[in-house]
Amino acid sequence: MNQSEREAAKRRAGESAADVVEDGTVVGLGSGSTAAHAIRALGREVDAGLDVEGVPTSFQAREIAIDEGIPLTTLDEADVDVAIDGADQFADADLVKGGGGAHAREKIVDAAADRLLVVADPTKEVDVLDHPVPLEVLPDARATVADAVRRLGGQPELRRADRKSGPVVSDNGNLVLDCDFGAMPDPSGLAADLSALPGVVEHGLFVGFADEVHVGTETDVTVFEP
Amino acid sequence: MNQSEREAAKRRAGESAADVVEDGTVVGLGSGSTAAHAIRALGREVDAGLDVEGVPTSFQAREIAIDEGIPLTTLDEADVDVAIDGADQFADADLVKGGGGAHAREKIVDAAADRLLVVADPTKEVDVLDHPVPLEVLPDARATVADAVRRLGGQPELRRADRKSGPVVSDNGNLVLDCDFGAMPDPSGLAADLSALPGVVEHGLFVGFADEVHVGTETDVTVFEP
């Protein structure tokens, strides 16, 4: 699958999930390039008369939604009926997210939704998750969390910024450690261990989150419920 | 135990723990009024020649340590040998902390220490923890975490500020929900549930943290290893 085929697959996945959204609902708007296709498709449906409100999962999602004219609301005001979000990798209902460093807010919105529709291209699907897991950590805990990750069998690496000196700083003012655990046959156990580490604001394992997965292919979309 | 007896008990507990600190070590400096007594006692020992470095658990602890002339270091530079910290309530090795809203940083330092010495007056000791548990939460997650706490059987209350309008904002820029679960016979299970909630930065349950407890009494100090 070359770059343009992959882009087309992402678009098909995003549009397929946007089609599921019903009139009068509140929609969690996901982050990443595939979810962006879903937000844009939703924007076209809003132009055509669909009545929805969006809850963005990130700064990026919010900007696209505003650009598309999707009315926005917040978790303080509304319950989320359905969220559409991408993943850096997925195996059945389990995801790794956080390539954009926004996984804390993404997890808050995705967990709040009655249903999560995951949108992806086929390169994201695996049998066993093995993508490095991003941890958002309080700056004070950078060293102690890195030590704890090594004790759990992972290799932590501080995410460095490209357009500023020093580390990436999250929208919440924290640091990101990308932690390579190799293959993760027990994501649920690892998720619990990571959640319990003092100073970990949120980890990128979304275990059992996907209610429906829309995978774009070169010519079509495969939809399944894990 | 009246107020002045309680104050004397706190002082005895703090001084007793400070006495344990050995030359050439790195000491976690706890928060709260009883830990403050320990930091001041340590300051007097430093004046008398004790060679230690301190890692403060909070803004308050840092201010007292600077005032006392205790050399400071950070978790990025040093391993903590022993921490001395107070508790809002304790049962054996389990603590509830966070009355000062600094429990995230406190837990990072206390967990990093080889040994944690808890200092308290007798009014803090119970058989079964039942003190409301403070949760530091990302502002975005205030409503969803409150809902989740209710599902776990707790009553959440947003901590309001006294010297500013609106809520208390933590040193990390987050909100605090004080969550009353009544008696907590299984703090370990509740701690795991709270850690797993998206948007919870840190909760105030410190399960199995205390290596040694120094309880001041009206005339003496009781020391035990839970």
Coordinates of C-alpha atoms in Angstrom, one line a residue:
Chain A
M1 CA 0.0 0.0 0.0
N2 CA 1.7 3.2 -1.1
Q3 CA 1.2 6.6 0.4
S4 CA -1.7 7.7 -1.8
E5 CA -3.4 4.4 -1.4
R6 CA -3.0 4.7 2.3
E7 CA -4.4 8.2 2.3
A8 CA -7.4 7.0 0.4
A9 CA -7.9 4.2 2.9
K10 CA -7.8 6.7 5.7
R11 CA -10.4 8.9 4.0
R12 CA -12.7 5.9 3.4
A13 CA -12.4 4.8 7.1
G14 CA -13.1 8.4 8.3
E15 CA -16.1 8.9 6.0
S16 CA -17.5 5.4 6.9
A17 CA -17.5 6.3 10.6
A18 CA -19.0 9.7 10.0
D19 CA -21.9 8.1 8.2
V20 CA -22.8 6.2 11.4
V21 CA -23.5 9.5 13.3
E22 CA -27.1 10.1 14.0
D23 CA -29.0 13.3 14.1
G24 CA -29.3 15.0 17.5
T25 CA -26.2 13.4 19.0
V26 CA -23.0 14.6 20.7
V27 CA -19.9 13.4 18.9
G28 CA -16.4 13.0 20.3
L29 CA -14.0 14.3 17.6
G30 CA -10.8 12.4 17.5
S31 CA -7.2 13.3 16.7
G32 CA -4.8 12.3 13.9
S33 CA -5.0 12.2 10.2
T34 CA -7.7 9.5 9.8
A35 CA -10.0 11.1 12.4
A36 CA -9.5 14.4 10.6
H37 CA -11.2 12.8 7.6
A38 CA -14.1 11.9 9.8
I39 CA -14.4 15.4 11.1
R40 CA -14.4 16.9 7.6
A41 CA -17.0 14.4 6.5
L42 CA -19.1 15.3 9.5
G43 CA -18.7 19.0 8.6
R44 CA -20.1 18.3 5.1
E45 CA -23.1 16.5 6.7
V46 CA -23.6 19.5 9.1
D47 CA -23.6 21.7 6.0
A48 CA -26.3 19.4 4.6
G49 CA -28.5 19.8 7.7
L50 CA -27.2 17.2 10.3
D51 CA -27.8 18.5 13.8
V52 CA -24.8 17.4 16.0
E53 CA -22.5 18.9 18.6
G54 CA -18.8 18.0 18.8
V55 CA -16.5 17.5 21.8
P56 CA -12.9 17.8 20.4
T57 CA -10.3 15.4 21.8
S58 CA -7.4 17.8 21.1
F59 CA -6.4 21.2 20.0
Q60 CA -6.0 19.8 16.4
A61 CA -9.5 18.3 16.4
R62 CA -11.0 21.6 17.7
E63 CA -9.3 23.6 15.0
I64 CA -10.6 21.4 12.2
A65 CA -14.1 21.3 13.7
I66 CA -14.2 25.1 13.9
D67 CA -13.0 25.3 10.4
E68 CA -15.8 22.9 9.3
G69 CA -18.5 24.8 11.2
I70 CA -19.3 22.0 13.6
P71 CA -21.0 23.4 16.8
L72 CA -18.9 22.5 19.8
T73 CA -19.8 21.7 23.4
T74 CA -17.9 20.4 26.5
L75 CA -17.9 17.4 28.8
D76 CA -19.2 19.7 31.5
E77 CA -22.3 20.4 29.5
A78 CA -23.1 17.3 27.5
D79 CA -22.9 13.5 27.5
V80 CA -21.0 12.1 24.5
D81 CA -23.0 9.6 22.5
V82 CA -20.4 8.4 20.1
A83 CA -16.7 9.2 19.6
I84 CA -14.7 8.7 16.4
D85 CA -10.9 8.4 17.0
G86 CA -7.8 7.0 15.3
A87 CA -5.1 4.8 16.7
D88 CA -1.4 4.4 16.3
Q89 CA -1.9 0.7 16.4
F90 CA -4.8 -1.6 17.3
A91 CA -5.4 -5.3 18.1
D92 CA -9.1 -6.1 18.4
A93 CA -10.6 -3.6 20.9
D94 CA -7.2 -2.6 22.3
L95 CA -5.4 0.5 21.0
V96 CA -2.1 2.4 21.4
K97 CA -2.5 6.1 21.1
G98 CA -0.5 9.2 21.9
G99 CA 1.6 9.9 18.9
G100 CA 0.4 13.4 19.1
G101 CA 0.9 13.6 22.8
A102 CA -2.9 14.3 23.3
H103 CA -3.8 10.9 24.6
A104 CA -4.9 12.1 28.1
R105 CA -7.6 14.3 26.6
E106 CA -8.4 11.6 24.0
K107 CA -8.9 9.0 26.6
I108 CA -11.1 11.3 28.7
V109 CA -13.5 11.9 25.7
D110 CA -13.3 8.3 24.3
A111 CA -14.1 6.8 27.7
A112 CA -16.9 9.2 28.2
A113 CA -18.6 8.2 24.9
D114 CA -21.3 5.5 24.9
R115 CA -19.6 4.1 21.8
L116 CA -16.1 4.5 20.3
L117 CA -15.7 4.1 16.6
V118 CA -12.0 3.5 15.7
V119 CA -10.9 4.6 12.3
A120 CA -7.7 3.3 10.7
D121 CA -5.9 2.2 7.6
P122 CA -4.8 -1.5 7.4
T123 CA -1.2 -0.8 8.4
K124 CA -2.3 -0.1 12.0
E125 CA -3.7 -3.5 12.6
V126 CA -1.7 -6.2 14.5
D127 CA -2.3 -9.4 16.3
V128 CA -0.3 -8.4 19.4
L129 CA 0.3 -4.7 20.2
D130 CA 4.0 -3.8 20.1
H131 CA 4.0 -0.1 19.5
P132 CA 5.9 2.1 22.0
V133 CA 3.4 3.4 24.6
P134 CA 3.5 7.1 25.2
L135 CA 3.3 8.2 28.9
E136 CA 2.3 11.7 29.8
V137 CA 4.3 12.4 33.0
L138 CA 4.5 15.3 35.5
P139 CA 7.8 17.0 34.9
D140 CA 8.9 16.2 38.4
A141 CA 8.5 12.5 37.9
R142 CA 10.5 12.1 34.7
A143 CA 13.4 10.2 36.3
T144 CA 11.4 8.1 38.7
V145 CA 8.9 7.0 36.1
A146 CA 11.7 6.2 33.6
D147 CA 13.2 3.9 36.4
A148 CA 9.8 2.3 37.0
V149 CA 9.3 1.7 33.3
R150 CA 12.7 -0.1 33.1
R151 CA 11.7 -2.3 36.1
L152 CA 8.5 -3.2 34.1
G153 CA 10.7 -4.3 31.2
G154 CA 10.3 -1.2 29.0
Q155 CA 12.8 1.2 27.4
P156 CA 11.7 4.8 28.1
E157 CA 12.8 7.7 25.8
L158 CA 12.0 11.3 26.5
R159 CA 10.2 12.8 23.5
R160 CA 12.2 15.7 22.1
A161 CA 10.6 18.6 20.3
D162 CA 11.4 19.6 16.8
R163 CA 10.3 23.3 16.8
K164 CA 11.5 24.2 20.2
S165 CA 14.7 23.2 22.2
G166 CA 14.3 20.5 24.8
P167 CA 11.4 18.2 25.3
V168 CA 7.9 18.1 23.8
V169 CA 5.5 19.7 26.4
S170 CA 2.0 18.4 26.3
D171 CA -1.1 20.6 26.2
N172 CA -1.4 20.0 29.9
G173 CA 2.2 21.2 30.5
N174 CA 3.7 17.7 31.0
L175 CA 6.4 15.6 29.4
V176 CA 6.0 12.5 27.2
L177 CA 8.1 9.3 27.6
D178 CA 7.8 6.9 24.7
C179 CA 8.2 3.5 26.3
D180 CA 9.1 0.4 24.2
F181 CA 7.9 -2.8 25.8
G182 CA 8.2 -4.9 22.7
A183 CA 5.3 -7.3 22.2
M184 CA 2.5 -6.7 24.8
P185 CA 0.5 -9.9 25.2
D186 CA -1.2 -8.6 28.4
P187 CA -2.0 -5.0 27.7
S188 CA -4.6 -5.0 30.5
G189 CA -2.0 -5.9 33.1
L190 CA 0.5 -3.5 31.8
A191 CA -2.1 -0.7 31.7
A192 CA -2.9 -1.2 35.4
D193 CA 0.8 -1.2 36.3
L194 CA 1.4 2.0 34.3
S195 CA -1.7 3.7 35.8
A196 CA -0.5 3.0 39.3
L197 CA 2.9 4.7 38.8
P198 CA 3.1 8.0 40.7
G199 CA 3.6 10.9 38.3
V200 CA 2.0 9.2 35.3
V201 CA -0.8 11.5 34.2
E202 CA -2.0 9.1 31.4
H203 CA -0.6 6.2 29.3
G204 CA -1.4 5.5 25.7
L205 CA -2.9 2.0 26.2
F206 CA -6.6 2.1 25.5
V207 CA -7.6 -1.5 26.6
G208 CA -11.0 -2.7 25.4
F209 CA -12.0 0.8 24.2
A210 CA -13.1 0.1 20.6
D211 CA -16.8 -0.7 20.1
E212 CA -16.6 -0.7 16.3
V213 CA -13.5 -0.5 14.0
H214 CA -13.6 1.0 10.5
V215 CA -10.6 -0.1 8.5
G216 CA -10.2 1.5 5.1
T217 CA -8.8 -0.6 2.3
E218 CA -7.7 0.3 -1.2
T219 CA -11.2 0.0 -2.6
D220 CA -13.6 -0.4 0.4
V221 CA -14.1 -0.3 4.1
T222 CA -14.2 -3.2 6.5
V223 CA -16.3 -2.6 9.6
F224 CA -16.2 -5.0 12.6
E225 CA -17.1 -5.1 16.3
P226 CA -14.2 -6.6 18.3
Chain B
M1 CA -6.0 15.9 73.5
N2 CA -6.4 19.7 73.2
Q3 CA -4.8 21.9 70.6
S4 CA -1.6 22.6 72.4
E5 CA -1.2 18.9 73.4
R6 CA -1.7 17.9 69.8
E7 CA 0.8 20.5 68.6
A8 CA 3.3 19.1 71.1
A9 CA 2.6 15.5 69.9
K10 CA 3.2 16.6 66.3
R11 CA 6.5 18.2 67.2
R12 CA 7.6 15.0 69.1
A13 CA 6.7 12.9 66.1
G14 CA 8.6 15.1 63.6
E15 CA 11.7 15.4 65.8
S16 CA 11.7 11.6 66.4
A17 CA 11.7 10.9 62.6
A18 CA 14.4 13.6 62.0
D19 CA 16.6 11.8 64.5
V20 CA 16.6 8.7 62.3
V21 CA 18.2 10.5 59.4
E22 CA 21.8 9.4 58.8
D23 CA 24.7 11.5 57.7
G24 CA 25.3 11.6 53.9
T25 CA 21.8 10.7 52.9
V26 CA 19.1 12.3 50.6
V27 CA 15.9 13.0 52.5
G28 CA 12.4 13.5 51.1
L29 CA 10.9 16.5 52.9
G30 CA 7.2 16.1 53.5
S31 CA 4.2 18.4 53.6
G32 CA 1.9 19.4 56.4
S33 CA 2.3 20.7 59.9
T34 CA 3.9 17.5 61.4
A35 CA 6.4 17.1 58.6
A36 CA 7.2 20.8 59.0
H37 CA 8.4 20.0 62.5
A38 CA 10.7 17.3 61.0
I39 CA 12.1 19.7 58.5
R40 CA 12.9 22.2 61.2
A41 CA 14.5 19.6 63.4
L42 CA 16.6 18.5 60.4
G43 CA 17.6 22.1 59.9
R44 CA 18.9 22.3 63.4
E45 CA 20.9 19.1 62.8
V46 CA 22.3 20.5 59.6
D47 CA 23.4 23.6 61.6
A48 CA 25.1 21.2 63.9
G49 CA 27.0 19.5 61.1
L50 CA 24.7 16.9 59.6
D51 CA 25.4 16.4 55.9
V52 CA 22.2 15.8 54.0
E53 CA 20.4 17.0 50.9
G54 CA 16.6 17.4 50.8
V55 CA 14.0 16.8 48.1
P56 CA 10.9 18.8 48.9
T57 CA 7.5 17.2 48.3
S58 CA 5.8 20.5 47.9
F59 CA 6.1 24.3 47.6
Q60 CA 5.5 24.6 51.4
A61 CA 8.2 22.0 52.2
R62 CA 10.7 23.7 49.9
E63 CA 10.1 27.1 51.5
I64 CA 10.7 25.7 55.0
A65 CA 13.8 23.8 53.9
I66 CA 15.3 27.0 52.3
D67 CA 14.5 28.9 55.5
E68 CA 16.2 26.3 57.5
G69 CA 19.3 26.2 55.3
I70 CA 18.9 22.6 54.2
P71 CA 20.7 22.0 50.8
L72 CA 18.2 20.9 48.2
T73 CA 18.5 18.5 45.2
T74 CA 16.0 17.0 42.7
L75 CA 14.8 13.6 41.7
D76 CA 16.6 14.1 38.4
E77 CA 19.9 14.2 40.2
A78 CA 19.6 12.1 43.3
D79 CA 18.1 8.9 44.7
V80 CA 16.0 9.5 47.9
D81 CA 17.2 7.3 50.8
V82 CA 14.4 8.2 53.3
A83 CA 11.3 10.4 53.2
I84 CA 9.5 11.9 56.1
D85 CA 5.9 12.8 55.5
G86 CA 2.6 13.4 57.3
A87 CA -0.8 12.0 56.6
D88 CA -4.4 13.2 56.9
Q89 CA -5.3 9.7 58.2
F90 CA -3.5 6.3 58.4
A91 CA -4.3 2.7 59.1
D92 CA -1.2 0.5 59.4
A93 CA 0.9 1.2 56.3
D94 CA -2.0 2.8 54.3
L95 CA -2.4 6.6 54.2
V96 CA -4.8 9.2 53.0
K97 CA -3.0 12.4 51.9
G98 CA -3.8 15.5 49.8
G99 CA -5.4 17.9 52.3
G100 CA -2.9 20.4 50.9
G101 CA -3.6 19.4 47.3
A102 CA 0.1 18.4 46.8
H103 CA -0.4 14.6 47.0
A104 CA 0.8 14.0 43.4
R105 CA 4.3 15.4 44.1
E106 CA 4.2 13.9 47.6
K107 CA 3.5 10.4 46.2
I108 CA 6.3 10.8 43.6
V109 CA 8.9 11.6 46.3
D110 CA 7.5 9.2 48.9
A111 CA 7.4 6.3 46.3
A112 CA 10.9 7.1 45.2
A113 CA 12.3 6.9 48.7
D114 CA 13.9 3.6 50.0
R115 CA 12.0 4.1 53.2
L116 CA 9.1 6.3 54.2
L117 CA 8.7 7.5 57.8
V118 CA 5.2 8.7 58.5
V119 CA 4.8 11.3 61.2
A120 CA 1.5 12.0 62.9
D121 CA -0.4 12.8 66.0
P122 CA -2.7 10.1 67.5
T123 CA -5.9 11.7 66.1
K124 CA -4.8 10.5 62.6
E125 CA -4.8 6.8 63.4
V126 CA -7.8 4.6 62.5
D127 CA -8.5 0.9 62.1
V128 CA -10.2 1.4 58.7
L129 CA -9.6 4.5 56.5
D130 CA -12.7 6.6 56.0
H131 CA -11.2 10.1 55.2
P132 CA -12.4 11.6 51.9
V133 CA -9.8 10.9 49.2
P134 CA -8.6 13.9 47.2
L135 CA -8.3 13.3 43.5
E136 CA -6.1 15.7 41.4
V137 CA -7.9 15.8 38.0
L138 CA -7.3 17.4 34.7
P139 CA -9.7 20.3 34.4
D140 CA -11.3 18.7 31.3
A141 CA -12.2 15.6 33.2
R142 CA -13.9 17.2 36.2
A143 CA -17.4 16.1 35.2
T144 CA -16.5 12.6 33.8
V145 CA -14.4 11.8 36.9
A146 CA -17.1 13.0 39.2
D147 CA -19.6 10.6 37.4
A148 CA -17.1 7.7 37.7
V149 CA -16.6 8.4 41.4
R150 CA -20.3 8.1 42.0
R151 CA -20.4 4.8 40.1
L152 CA -17.6 3.6 42.5
G153 CA -19.8 4.5 45.5
G154 CA -18.2 7.9 46.3
Q155 CA -19.5 11.4 46.8
P156 CA -17.2 13.9 44.9
E157 CA -17.0 17.5 45.8
L158 CA -15.0 20.1 43.9
R159 CA -12.6 21.8 46.3
R160 CA -13.3 25.5 46.3
A161 CA -10.6 28.1 47.0
D162 CA -10.7 30.6 49.9
R163 CA -8.4 33.3 48.6
K164 CA -9.4 33.3 44.9
S165 CA -12.8 32.8 43.3
G166 CA -13.7 29.5 41.9
P167 CA -11.9 26.2 42.5
V168 CA -8.5 25.4 44.2
V169 CA -5.9 25.0 41.4
S170 CA -3.1 22.6 42.2
D171 CA 0.6 23.4 41.7
N172 CA 0.3 21.4 38.5
G173 CA -2.6 23.5 37.2
N174 CA -5.3 20.9 37.9
L175 CA -8.5 20.7 40.0
V176 CA -9.1 18.7 43.2
L177 CA -12.2 16.5 43.9
D178 CA -12.6 15.5 47.5
C179 CA -14.3 12.1 47.3
D180 CA -16.1 10.6 50.3
F181 CA -16.3 6.8 50.0
G182 CA -17.2 6.3 53.7
A183 CA -15.2 3.4 55.2
M184 CA -12.7 1.9 52.8
P185 CA -12.0 -1.7 53.9
D186 CA -10.2 -2.4 50.6
P187 CA -8.0 0.6 49.9
S188 CA -5.9 -1.3 47.5
G189 CA -8.8 -2.2 45.2
L190 CA -10.1 1.4 45.3
A191 CA -6.7 2.8 44.6
A192 CA -6.4 0.7 41.4
D193 CA -9.9 1.7 40.3
L194 CA -9.1 5.4 40.9
S195 CA -5.7 5.2 39.1
A196 CA -7.4 3.7 36.1
L197 CA -9.9 6.6 35.6
P198 CA -9.0 8.8 32.6
G199 CA -8.2 12.3 33.8
V200 CA -7.2 11.4 37.3
V201 CA -3.6 12.7 37.7
E202 CA -3.2 11.3 41.2
H203 CA -5.4 10.1 44.1
G204 CA -4.7 10.5 47.8
L205 CA -4.6 6.8 48.7
F206 CA -1.0 5.8 49.6
V207 CA -1.5 2.0 50.0
G208 CA 1.3 0.2 51.8
F209 CA 3.6 3.2 51.7
A210 CA 4.6 3.5 55.4
D211 CA 7.8 1.7 56.4
E212 CA 7.9 3.2 59.9
V213 CA 5.3 5.3 61.7
H214 CA 6.2 7.9 64.4
V215 CA 3.1 8.8 66.5
G216 CA 3.6 11.6 69.0
T217 CA 1.7 11.3 72.2
E218 CA 1.2 13.8 75.1
T219 CA 4.5 12.8 76.7
D220 CA 6.4 10.5 74.3
V221 CA 6.6 9.0 70.8
T222 CA 5.5 5.6 69.7
V223 CA 7.4 4.1 66.7
F224 CA 6.2 1.0 64.9
E225 CA 6.8 -0.8 61.6
P226 CA 3.4 -1.7 60.0

